[in-house]
PDB file of C-alpha atoms in Angstrom:
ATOM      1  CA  UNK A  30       5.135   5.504 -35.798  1.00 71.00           C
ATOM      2  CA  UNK A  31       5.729   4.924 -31.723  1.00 82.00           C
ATOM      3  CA  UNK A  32       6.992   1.734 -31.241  1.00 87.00           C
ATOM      4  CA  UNK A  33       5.200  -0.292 -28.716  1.00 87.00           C
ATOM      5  CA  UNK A  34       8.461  -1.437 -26.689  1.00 87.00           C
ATOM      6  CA  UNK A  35      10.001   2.067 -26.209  1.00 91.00           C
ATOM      7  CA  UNK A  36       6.194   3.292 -24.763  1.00 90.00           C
ATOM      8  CA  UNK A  37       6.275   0.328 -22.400  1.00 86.00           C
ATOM      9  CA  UNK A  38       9.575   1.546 -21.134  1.00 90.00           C
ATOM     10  CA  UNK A  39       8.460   5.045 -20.474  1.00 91.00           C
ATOM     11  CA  UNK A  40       5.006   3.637 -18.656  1.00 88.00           C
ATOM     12  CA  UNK A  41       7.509   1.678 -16.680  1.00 85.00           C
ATOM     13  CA  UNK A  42       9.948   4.490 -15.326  1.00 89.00           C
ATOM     14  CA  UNK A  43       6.250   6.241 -14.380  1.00 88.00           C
ATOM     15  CA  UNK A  44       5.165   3.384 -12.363  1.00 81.00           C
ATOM     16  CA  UNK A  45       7.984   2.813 -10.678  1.00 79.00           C
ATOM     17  CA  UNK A  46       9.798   6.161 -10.584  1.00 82.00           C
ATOM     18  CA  UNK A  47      13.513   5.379 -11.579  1.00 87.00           C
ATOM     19  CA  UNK A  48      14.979   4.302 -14.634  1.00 90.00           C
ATOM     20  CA  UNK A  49      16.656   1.199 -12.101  1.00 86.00           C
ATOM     21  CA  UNK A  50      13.442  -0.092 -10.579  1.00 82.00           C
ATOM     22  CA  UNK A  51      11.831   0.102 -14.126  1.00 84.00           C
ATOM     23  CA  UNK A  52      14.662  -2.178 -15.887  1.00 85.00           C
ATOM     24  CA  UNK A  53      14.234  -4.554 -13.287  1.00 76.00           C
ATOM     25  CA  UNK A  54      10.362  -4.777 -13.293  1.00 74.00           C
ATOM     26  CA  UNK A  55      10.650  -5.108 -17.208  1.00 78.00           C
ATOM     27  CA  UNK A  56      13.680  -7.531 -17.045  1.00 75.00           C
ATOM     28  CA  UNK A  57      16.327  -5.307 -18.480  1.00 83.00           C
ATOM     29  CA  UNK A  58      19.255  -3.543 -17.926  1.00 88.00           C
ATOM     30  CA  UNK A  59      18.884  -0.101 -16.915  1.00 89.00           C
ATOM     31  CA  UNK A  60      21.119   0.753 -20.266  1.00 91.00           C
ATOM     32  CA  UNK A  61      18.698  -0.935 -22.381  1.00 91.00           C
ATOM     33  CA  UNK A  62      15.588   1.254 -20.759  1.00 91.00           C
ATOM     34  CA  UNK A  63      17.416   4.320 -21.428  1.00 91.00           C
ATOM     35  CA  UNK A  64      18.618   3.905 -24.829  1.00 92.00           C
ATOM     36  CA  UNK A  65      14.772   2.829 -25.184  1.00 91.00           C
ATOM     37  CA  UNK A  66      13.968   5.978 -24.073  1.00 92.00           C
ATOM     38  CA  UNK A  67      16.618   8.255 -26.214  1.00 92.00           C
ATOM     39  CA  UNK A  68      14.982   6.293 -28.878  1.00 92.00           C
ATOM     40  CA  UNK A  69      11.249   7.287 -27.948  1.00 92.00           C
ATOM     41  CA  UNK A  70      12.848  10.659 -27.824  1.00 92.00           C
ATOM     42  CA  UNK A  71      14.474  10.861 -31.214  1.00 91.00           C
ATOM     43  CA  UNK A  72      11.241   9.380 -32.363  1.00 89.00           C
ATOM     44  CA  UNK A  73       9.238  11.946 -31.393  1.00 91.00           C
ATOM     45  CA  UNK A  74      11.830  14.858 -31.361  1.00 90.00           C
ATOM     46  CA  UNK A  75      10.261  15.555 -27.196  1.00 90.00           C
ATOM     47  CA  UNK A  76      12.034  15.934 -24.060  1.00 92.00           C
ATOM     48  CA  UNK A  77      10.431  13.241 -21.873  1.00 93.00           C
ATOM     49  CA  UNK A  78      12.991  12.765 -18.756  1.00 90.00           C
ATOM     50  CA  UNK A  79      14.223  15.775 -16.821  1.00 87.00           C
ATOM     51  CA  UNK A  80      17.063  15.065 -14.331  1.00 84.00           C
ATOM     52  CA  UNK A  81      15.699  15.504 -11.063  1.00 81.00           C
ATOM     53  CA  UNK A  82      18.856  15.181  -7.557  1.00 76.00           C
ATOM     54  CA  UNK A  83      19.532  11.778  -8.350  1.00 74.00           C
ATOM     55  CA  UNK A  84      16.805  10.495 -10.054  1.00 78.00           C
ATOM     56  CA  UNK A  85      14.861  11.294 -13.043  1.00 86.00           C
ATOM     57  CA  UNK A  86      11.154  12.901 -13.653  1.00 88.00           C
ATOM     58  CA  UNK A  87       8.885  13.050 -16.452  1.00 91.00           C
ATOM     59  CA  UNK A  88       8.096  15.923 -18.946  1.00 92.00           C
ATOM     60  CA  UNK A  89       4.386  17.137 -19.088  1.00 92.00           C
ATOM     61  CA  UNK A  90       5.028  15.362 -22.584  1.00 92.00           C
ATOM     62  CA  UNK A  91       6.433  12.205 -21.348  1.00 92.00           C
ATOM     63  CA  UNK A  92       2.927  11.976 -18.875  1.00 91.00           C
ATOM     64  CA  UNK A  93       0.757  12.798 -22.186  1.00 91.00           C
ATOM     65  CA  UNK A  94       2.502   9.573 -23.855  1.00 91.00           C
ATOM     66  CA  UNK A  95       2.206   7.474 -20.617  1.00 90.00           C
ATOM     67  CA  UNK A  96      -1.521   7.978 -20.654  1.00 90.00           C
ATOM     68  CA  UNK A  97      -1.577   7.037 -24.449  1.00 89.00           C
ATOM     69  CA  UNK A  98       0.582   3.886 -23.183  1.00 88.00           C
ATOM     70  CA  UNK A  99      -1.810   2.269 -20.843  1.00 84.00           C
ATOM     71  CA  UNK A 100      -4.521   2.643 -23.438  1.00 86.00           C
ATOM     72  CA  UNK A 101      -2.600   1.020 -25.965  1.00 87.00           C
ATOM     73  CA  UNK A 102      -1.424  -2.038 -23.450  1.00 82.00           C
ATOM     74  CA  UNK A 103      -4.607  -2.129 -22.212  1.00 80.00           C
ATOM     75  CA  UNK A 104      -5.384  -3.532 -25.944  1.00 84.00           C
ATOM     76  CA  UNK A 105      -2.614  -5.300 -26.074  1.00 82.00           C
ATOM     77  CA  UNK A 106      -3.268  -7.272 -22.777  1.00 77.00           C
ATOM     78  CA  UNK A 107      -6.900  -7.998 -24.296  1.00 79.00           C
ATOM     79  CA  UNK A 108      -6.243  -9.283 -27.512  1.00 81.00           C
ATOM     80  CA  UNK A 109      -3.183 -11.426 -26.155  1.00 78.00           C
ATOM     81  CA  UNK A 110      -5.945 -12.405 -22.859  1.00 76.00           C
ATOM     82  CA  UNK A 111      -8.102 -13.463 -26.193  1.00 77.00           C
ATOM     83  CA  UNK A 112      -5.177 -15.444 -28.125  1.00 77.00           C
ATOM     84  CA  UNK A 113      -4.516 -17.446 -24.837  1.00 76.00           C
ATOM     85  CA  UNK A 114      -8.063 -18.001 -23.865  1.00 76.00           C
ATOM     86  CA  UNK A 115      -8.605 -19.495 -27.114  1.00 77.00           C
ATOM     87  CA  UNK A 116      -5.795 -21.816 -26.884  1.00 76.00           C
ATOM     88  CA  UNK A 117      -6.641 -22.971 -23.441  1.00 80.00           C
ATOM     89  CA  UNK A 118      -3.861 -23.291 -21.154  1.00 87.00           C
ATOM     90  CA  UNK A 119      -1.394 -21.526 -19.184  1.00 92.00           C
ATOM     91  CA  UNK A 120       1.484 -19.545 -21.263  1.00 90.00           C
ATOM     92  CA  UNK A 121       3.243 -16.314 -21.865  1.00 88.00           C
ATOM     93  CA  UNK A 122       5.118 -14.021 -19.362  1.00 88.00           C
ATOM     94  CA  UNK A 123       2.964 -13.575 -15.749  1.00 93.00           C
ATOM     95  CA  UNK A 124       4.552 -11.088 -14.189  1.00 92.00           C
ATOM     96  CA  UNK A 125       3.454 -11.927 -10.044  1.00 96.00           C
ATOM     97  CA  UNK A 126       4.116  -8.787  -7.257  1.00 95.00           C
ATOM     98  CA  UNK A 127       4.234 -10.329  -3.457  1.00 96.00           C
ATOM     99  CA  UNK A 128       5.151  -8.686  -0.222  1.00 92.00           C
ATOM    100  CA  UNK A 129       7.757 -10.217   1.648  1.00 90.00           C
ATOM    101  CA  UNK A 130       6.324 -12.720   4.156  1.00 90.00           C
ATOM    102  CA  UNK A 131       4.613 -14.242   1.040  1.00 95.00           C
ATOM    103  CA  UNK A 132       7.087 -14.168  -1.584  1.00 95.00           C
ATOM    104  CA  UNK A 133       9.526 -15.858   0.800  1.00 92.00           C
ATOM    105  CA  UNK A 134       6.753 -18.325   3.081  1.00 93.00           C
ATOM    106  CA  UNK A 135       4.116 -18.855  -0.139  1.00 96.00           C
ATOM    107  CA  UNK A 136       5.339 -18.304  -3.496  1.00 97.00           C
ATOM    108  CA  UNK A 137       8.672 -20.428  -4.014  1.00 96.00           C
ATOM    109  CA  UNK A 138       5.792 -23.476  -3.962  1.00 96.00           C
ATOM    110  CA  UNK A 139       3.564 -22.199  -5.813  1.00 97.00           C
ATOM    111  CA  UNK A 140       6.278 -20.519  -8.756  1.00 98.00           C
ATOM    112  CA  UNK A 141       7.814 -24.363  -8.835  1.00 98.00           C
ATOM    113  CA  UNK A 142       4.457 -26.073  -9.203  1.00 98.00           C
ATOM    114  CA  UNK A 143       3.246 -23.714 -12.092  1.00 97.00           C
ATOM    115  CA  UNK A 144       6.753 -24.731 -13.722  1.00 97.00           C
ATOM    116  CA  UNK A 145       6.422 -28.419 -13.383  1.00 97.00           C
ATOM    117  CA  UNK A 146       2.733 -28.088 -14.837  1.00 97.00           C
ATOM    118  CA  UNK A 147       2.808 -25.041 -17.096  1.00 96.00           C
ATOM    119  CA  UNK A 148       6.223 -25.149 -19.258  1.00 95.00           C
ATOM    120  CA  UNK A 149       4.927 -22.744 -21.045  1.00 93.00           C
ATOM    121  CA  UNK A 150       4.134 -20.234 -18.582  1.00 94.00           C
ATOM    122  CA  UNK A 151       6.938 -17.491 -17.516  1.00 94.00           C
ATOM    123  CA  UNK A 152       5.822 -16.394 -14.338  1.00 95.00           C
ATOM    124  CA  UNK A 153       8.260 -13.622 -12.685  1.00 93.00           C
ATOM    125  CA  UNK A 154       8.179 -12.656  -8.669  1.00 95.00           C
ATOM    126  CA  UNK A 155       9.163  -9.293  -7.762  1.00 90.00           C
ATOM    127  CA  UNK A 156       9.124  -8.433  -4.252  1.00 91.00           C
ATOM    128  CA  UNK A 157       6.532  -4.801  -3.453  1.00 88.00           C
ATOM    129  CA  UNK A 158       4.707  -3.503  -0.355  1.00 85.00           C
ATOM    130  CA  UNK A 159       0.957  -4.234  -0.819  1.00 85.00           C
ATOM    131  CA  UNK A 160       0.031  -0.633  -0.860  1.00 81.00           C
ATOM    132  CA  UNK A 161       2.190  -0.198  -4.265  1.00 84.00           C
ATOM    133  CA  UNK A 162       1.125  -3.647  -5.563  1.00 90.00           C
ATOM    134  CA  UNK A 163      -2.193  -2.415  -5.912  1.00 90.00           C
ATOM    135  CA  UNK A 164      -1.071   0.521  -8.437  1.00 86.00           C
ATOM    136  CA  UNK A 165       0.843  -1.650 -10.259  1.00 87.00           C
ATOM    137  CA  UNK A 166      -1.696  -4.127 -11.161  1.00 91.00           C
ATOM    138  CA  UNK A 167      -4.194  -1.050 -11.794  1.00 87.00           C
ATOM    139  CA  UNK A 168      -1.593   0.357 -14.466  1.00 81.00           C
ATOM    140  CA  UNK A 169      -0.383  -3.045 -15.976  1.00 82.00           C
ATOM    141  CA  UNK A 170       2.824  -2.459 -14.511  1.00 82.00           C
ATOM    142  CA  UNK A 171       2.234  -6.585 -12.761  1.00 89.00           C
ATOM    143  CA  UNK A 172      -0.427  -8.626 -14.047  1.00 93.00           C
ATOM    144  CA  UNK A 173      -0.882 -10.176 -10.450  1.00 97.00           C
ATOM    145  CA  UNK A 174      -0.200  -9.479  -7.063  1.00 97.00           C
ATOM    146  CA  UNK A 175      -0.647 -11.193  -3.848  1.00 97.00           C
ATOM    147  CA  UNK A 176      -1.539  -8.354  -1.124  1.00 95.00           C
ATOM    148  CA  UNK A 177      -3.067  -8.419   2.559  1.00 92.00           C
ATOM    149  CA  UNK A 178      -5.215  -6.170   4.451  1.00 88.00           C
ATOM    150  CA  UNK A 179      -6.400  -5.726   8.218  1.00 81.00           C
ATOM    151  CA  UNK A 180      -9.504  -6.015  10.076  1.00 74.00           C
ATOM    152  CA  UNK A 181      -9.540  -2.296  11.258  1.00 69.00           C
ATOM    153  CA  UNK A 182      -6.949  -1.094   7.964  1.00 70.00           C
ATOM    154  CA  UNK A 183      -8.352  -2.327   4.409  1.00 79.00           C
ATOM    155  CA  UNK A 184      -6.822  -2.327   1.633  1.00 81.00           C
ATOM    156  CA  UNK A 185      -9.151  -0.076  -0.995  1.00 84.00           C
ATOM    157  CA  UNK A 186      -8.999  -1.749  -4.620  1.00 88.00           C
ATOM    158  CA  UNK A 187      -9.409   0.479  -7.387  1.00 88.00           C
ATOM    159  CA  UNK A 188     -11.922  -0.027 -10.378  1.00 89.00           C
ATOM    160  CA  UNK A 189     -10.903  -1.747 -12.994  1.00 89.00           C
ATOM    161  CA  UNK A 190      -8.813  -4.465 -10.439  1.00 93.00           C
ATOM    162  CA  UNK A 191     -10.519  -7.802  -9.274  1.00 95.00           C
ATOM    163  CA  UNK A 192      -9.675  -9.795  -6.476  1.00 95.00           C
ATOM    164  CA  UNK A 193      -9.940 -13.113  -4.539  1.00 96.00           C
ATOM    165  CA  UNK A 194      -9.544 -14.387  -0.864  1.00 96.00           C
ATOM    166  CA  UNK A 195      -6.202 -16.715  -0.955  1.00 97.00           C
ATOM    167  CA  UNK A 196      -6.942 -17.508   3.288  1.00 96.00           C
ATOM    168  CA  UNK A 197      -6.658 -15.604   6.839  1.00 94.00           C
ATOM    169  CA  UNK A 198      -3.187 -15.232   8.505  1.00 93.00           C
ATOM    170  CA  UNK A 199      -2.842 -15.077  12.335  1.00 90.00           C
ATOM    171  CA  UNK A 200      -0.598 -12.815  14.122  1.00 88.00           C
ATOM    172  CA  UNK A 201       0.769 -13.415  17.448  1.00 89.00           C
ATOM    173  CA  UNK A 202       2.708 -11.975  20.234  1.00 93.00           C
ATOM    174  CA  UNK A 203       6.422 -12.363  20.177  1.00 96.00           C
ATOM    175  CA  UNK A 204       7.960 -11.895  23.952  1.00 96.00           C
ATOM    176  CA  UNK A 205      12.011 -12.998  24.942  1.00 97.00           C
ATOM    177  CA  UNK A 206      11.685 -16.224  27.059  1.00 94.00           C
ATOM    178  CA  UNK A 207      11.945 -14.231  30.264  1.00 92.00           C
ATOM    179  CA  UNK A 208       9.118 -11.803  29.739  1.00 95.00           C
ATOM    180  CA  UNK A 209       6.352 -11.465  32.416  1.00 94.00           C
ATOM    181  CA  UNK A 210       4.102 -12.302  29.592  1.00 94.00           C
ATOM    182  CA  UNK A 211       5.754 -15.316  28.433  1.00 94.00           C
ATOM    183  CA  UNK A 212       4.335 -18.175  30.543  1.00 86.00           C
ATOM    184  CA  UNK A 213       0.692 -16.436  29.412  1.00 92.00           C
ATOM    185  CA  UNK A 214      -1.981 -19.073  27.657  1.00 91.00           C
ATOM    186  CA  UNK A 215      -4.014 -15.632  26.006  1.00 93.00           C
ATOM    187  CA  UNK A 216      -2.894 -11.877  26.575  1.00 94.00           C
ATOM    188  CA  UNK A 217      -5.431  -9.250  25.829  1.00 92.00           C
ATOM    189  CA  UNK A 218      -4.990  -6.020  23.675  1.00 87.00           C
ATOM    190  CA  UNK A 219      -5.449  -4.103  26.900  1.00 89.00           C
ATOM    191  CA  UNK A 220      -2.970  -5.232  28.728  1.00 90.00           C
ATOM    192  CA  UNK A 221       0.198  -4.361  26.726  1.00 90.00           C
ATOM    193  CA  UNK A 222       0.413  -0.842  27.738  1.00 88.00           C
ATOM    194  CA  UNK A 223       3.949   0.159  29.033  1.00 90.00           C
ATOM    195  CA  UNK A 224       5.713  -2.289  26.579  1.00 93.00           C
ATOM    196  CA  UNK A 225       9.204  -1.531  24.388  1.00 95.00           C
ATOM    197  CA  UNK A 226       7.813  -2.472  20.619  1.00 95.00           C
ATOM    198  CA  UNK A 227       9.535  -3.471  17.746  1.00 95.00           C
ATOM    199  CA  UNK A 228       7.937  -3.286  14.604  1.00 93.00           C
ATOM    200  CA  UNK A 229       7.898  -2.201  10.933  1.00 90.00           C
ATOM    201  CA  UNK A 230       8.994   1.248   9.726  1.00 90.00           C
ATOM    202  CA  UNK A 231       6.008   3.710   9.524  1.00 88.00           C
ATOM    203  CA  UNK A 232       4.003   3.179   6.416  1.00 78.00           C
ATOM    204  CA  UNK A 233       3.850  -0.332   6.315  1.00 78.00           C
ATOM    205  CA  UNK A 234       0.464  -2.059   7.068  1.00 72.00           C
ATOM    206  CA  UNK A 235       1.506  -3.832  10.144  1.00 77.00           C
ATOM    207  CA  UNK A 236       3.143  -0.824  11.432  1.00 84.00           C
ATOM    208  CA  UNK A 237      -0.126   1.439  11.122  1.00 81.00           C
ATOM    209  CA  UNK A 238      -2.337  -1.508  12.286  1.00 80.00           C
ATOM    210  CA  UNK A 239       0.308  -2.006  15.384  1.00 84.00           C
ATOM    211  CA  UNK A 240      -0.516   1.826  15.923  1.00 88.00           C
ATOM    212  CA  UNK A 241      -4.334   1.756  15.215  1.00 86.00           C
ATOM    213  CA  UNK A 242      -5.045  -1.321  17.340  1.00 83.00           C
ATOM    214  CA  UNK A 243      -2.697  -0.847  20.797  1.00 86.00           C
ATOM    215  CA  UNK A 244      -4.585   3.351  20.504  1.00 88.00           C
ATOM    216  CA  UNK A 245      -7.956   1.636  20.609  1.00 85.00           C
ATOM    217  CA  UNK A 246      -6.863   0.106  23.769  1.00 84.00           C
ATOM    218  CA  UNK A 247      -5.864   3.057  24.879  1.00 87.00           C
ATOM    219  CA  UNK A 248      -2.392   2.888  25.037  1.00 88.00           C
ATOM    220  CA  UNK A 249       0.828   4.689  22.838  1.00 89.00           C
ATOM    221  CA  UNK A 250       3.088   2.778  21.276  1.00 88.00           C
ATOM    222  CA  UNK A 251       6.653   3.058  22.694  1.00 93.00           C
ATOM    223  CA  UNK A 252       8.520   1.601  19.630  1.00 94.00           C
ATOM    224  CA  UNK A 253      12.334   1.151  20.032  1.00 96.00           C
ATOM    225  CA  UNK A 254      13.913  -0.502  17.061  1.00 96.00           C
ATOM    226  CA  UNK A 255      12.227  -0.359  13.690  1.00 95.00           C
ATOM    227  CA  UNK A 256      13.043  -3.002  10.474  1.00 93.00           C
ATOM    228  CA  UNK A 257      11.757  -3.673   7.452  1.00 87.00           C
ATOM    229  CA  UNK A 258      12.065  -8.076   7.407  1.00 87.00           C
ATOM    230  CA  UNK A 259       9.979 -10.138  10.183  1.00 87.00           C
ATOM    231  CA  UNK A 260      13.292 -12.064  11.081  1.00 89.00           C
ATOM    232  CA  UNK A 261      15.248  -9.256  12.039  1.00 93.00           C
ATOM    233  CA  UNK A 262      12.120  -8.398  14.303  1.00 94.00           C
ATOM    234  CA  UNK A 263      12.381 -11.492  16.050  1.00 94.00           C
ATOM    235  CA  UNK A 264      16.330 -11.270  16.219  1.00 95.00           C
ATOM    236  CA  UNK A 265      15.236  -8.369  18.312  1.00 96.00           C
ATOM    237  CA  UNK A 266      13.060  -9.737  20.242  1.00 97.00           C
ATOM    238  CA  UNK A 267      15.713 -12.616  21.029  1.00 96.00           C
ATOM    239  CA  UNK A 268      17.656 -10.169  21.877  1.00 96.00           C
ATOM    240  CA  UNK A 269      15.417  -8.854  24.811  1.00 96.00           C
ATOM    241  CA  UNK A 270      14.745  -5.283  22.947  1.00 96.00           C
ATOM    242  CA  UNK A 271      11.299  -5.377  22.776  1.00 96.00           C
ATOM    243  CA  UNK A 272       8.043  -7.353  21.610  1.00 96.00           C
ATOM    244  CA  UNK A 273       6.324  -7.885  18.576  1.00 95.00           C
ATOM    245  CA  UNK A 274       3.373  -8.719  16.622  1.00 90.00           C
ATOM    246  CA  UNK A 275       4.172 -10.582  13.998  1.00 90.00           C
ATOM    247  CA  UNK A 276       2.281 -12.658  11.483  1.00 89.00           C
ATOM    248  CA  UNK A 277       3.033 -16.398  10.837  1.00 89.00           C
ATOM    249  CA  UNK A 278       3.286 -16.371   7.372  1.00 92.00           C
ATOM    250  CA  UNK A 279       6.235 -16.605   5.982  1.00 83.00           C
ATOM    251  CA  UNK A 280       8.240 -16.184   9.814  1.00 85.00           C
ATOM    252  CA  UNK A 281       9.674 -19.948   9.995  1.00 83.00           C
ATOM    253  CA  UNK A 282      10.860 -21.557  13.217  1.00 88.00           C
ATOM    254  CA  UNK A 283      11.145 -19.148  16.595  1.00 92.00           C
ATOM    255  CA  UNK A 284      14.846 -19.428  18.360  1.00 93.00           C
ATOM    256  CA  UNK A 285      14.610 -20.897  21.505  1.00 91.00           C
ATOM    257  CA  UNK A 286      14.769 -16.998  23.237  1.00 92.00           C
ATOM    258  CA  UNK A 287      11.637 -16.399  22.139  1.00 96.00           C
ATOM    259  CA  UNK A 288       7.858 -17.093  23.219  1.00 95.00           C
ATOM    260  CA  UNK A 289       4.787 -17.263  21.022  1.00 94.00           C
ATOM    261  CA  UNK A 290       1.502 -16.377  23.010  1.00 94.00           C
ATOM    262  CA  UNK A 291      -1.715 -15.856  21.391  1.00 92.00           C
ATOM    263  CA  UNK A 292      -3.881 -12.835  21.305  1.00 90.00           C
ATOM    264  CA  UNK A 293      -7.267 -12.152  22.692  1.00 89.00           C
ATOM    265  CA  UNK A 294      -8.938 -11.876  20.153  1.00 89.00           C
ATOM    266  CA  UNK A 295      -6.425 -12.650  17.843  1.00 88.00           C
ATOM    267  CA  UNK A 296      -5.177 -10.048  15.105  1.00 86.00           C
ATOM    268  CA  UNK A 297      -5.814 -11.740  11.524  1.00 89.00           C
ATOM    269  CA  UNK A 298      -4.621 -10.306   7.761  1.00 89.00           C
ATOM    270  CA  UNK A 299      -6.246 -11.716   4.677  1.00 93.00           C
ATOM    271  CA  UNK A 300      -4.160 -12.297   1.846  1.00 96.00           C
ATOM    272  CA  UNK A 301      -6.243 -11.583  -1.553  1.00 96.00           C
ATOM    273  CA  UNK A 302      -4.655 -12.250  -5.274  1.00 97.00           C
ATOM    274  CA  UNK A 303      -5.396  -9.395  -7.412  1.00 97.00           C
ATOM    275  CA  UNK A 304      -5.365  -8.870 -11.347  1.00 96.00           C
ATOM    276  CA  UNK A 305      -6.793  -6.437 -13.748  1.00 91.00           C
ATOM    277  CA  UNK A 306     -10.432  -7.054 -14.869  1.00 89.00           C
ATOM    278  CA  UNK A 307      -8.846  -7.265 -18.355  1.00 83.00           C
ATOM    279  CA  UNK A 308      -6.521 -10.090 -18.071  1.00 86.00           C
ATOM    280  CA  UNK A 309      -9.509 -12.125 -16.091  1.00 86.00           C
ATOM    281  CA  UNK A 310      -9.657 -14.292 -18.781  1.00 86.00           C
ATOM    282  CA  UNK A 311      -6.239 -15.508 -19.462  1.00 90.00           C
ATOM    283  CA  UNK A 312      -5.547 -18.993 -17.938  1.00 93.00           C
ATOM    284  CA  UNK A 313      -2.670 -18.303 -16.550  1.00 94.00           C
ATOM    285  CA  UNK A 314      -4.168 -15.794 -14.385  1.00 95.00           C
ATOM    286  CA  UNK A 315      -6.858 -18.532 -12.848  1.00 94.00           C
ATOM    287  CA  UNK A 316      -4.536 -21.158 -12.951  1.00 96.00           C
ATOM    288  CA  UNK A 317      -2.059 -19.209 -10.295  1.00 97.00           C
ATOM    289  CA  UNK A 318      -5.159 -17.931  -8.391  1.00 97.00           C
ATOM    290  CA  UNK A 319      -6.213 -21.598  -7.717  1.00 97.00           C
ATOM    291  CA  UNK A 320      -2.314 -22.372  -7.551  1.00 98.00           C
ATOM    292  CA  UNK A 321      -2.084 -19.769  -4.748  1.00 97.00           C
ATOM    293  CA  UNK A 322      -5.253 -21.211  -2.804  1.00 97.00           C
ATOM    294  CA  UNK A 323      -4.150 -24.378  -3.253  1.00 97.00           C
ATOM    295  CA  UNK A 324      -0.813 -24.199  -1.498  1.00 96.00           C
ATOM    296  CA  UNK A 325      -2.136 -21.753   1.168  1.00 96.00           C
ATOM    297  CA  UNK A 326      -3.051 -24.714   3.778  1.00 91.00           C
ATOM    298  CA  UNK A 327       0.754 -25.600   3.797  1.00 88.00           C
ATOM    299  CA  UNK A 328       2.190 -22.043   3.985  1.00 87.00           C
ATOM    300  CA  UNK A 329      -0.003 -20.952   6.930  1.00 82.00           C
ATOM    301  CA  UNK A 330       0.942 -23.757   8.991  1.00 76.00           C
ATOM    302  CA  UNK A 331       4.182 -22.455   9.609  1.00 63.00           C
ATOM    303  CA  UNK A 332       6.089 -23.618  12.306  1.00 53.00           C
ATOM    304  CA  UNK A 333       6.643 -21.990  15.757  1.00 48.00           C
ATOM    305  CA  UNK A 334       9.365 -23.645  16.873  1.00 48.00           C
TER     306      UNK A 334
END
């Protein structure tokens, strides 16, 4: 007989690729998602994690019993979805994925508001780049995350996952105080050509829509300093390295080396919750949804200075 736990801790170390990022997802240690594993093993007298540099990868074995996993916890997640439908209210471990502009700028509000209302709800933040949020929730790896897309770079949702608009987030351009640019009431995309950029490491949505939206214009990038957290990026730009487009959200109040001037027309990303088509039914899953919209008119207005 497989035992439920030790298959969630093998679907786990699939989704997320190390034993580490899988114990913290799950809210282990990574000792206890191993000796789950040697377990599962045992069990089933199979191989099911080859050593692989420094990390680990799965036997052709351990993939045949991940598949079987996410058809088992896809029952799971509906018959518990049914149990806390029928009882009405908000309970039971949410597990919530957020990138990091949100999870620092919009979820600490909405996490302590869904305490103080929902005692019985467990709700648990991790911090994940929207383009691996989305896989997550498609696997039942999170049973909601809080993503964003671009204008000219959506973000494709996979059957299976449903989503809603939480609101629209403006981005602006970042300059030091002294820049030619700063004393500027609107700057158009066509005019930044020739400018030192810094921005997000390649890969990143704002990165690829930095690189998308200043070709259009017809210009190439010249990016100097790269970092993965918004206020290192304006630390930068304080600095006098560079400028930057950088989203409100989440980016708190600008030091006094730094300008804000608006866009013409002015970049936007949409933040969307999303959650398996499963789980729609559980009220804890509509009650963070409205949660999320709810608190959204407070975390955009972020202030500039």
């Amino acid at each position: 007989m497989l035992d439920l736990q030790r298959l969630r801790a093998l679907h786990a170390v699939s989704v997320h690729g190390s034993v580490g990022a899988a114990a913290t997802a799950l809210g282990y240690t990574p000792s206890a998602v191993s000796q789950q594993i040697a377990k599962l093993e045992r069990e089933t007298r199979t191989a099911l994690l080859e050593r692989e540099g420094r990390g680990v990868r799965l036997t052709a074995e351990a993939r045949q019993l991940v598949a079987a996993a996410e058809e088992l916890l896809a029952i799971v997640e509906r018959a518990e979805t049914e149990l806390e439908r029928r009882r009405g209210t908000p309970a039971g471990r949410l597990t919530v994925a957020a990138f990091a502009s949100a999870a620092r700028g919009l979820l600490p509000g909405v996490l302590a508001d869904l305490a103080a209302r929902h005692p019985a709800l467990d709700a648990r933040l991790s911090e994940v780049d929207p383009h691996l949020s989305v896989g997550m929730v498609a696997k039942g790896a999170v049973d909601l995350a809080v993503v964003h897309d671009w204008d000219i770079a959506p973000l494709p949702v996979p059957p299976g996952v449903e989503q809603a608009v939480i609101g629209d987030d403006p981005c602006t351009l970042l300059v030091p105080r002294g820049h030619v640019l700063a004393g500027r009431e609107r700057v158009r995309r066509e005019e930044l050509g020739g400018e030192r950029w810094v921005c997000q490491p390649p890969g990143r949505v704002c990165h690829d829509w930095l690189m998308r939206t200043l070709r259009a214009a017809g210009h190439e990038p010249d990016v100097v300093h790269q970092a993965d957290e918004n206020p290192t990026l304006v630390a930068l730009v304080a600095a006098g390295l560079g400028i930057s487009l950088i989203p409100r959200l989440g980016r708190g109040p600008l030091p006094a080396g730094v300008v804000e001037v608006p866009l013409d027309p002015t970049p936007v990303r949409r933040l969307y919750a999303l959650w398996r088509t499963g789980a729609a039914g559980r009220p804890a899953i509509a009650e963070t949804v409205r949660t999320l919209c709810a608190h959204w008119p407070n975390a955009a207005a972020q202030p500039s200075r």
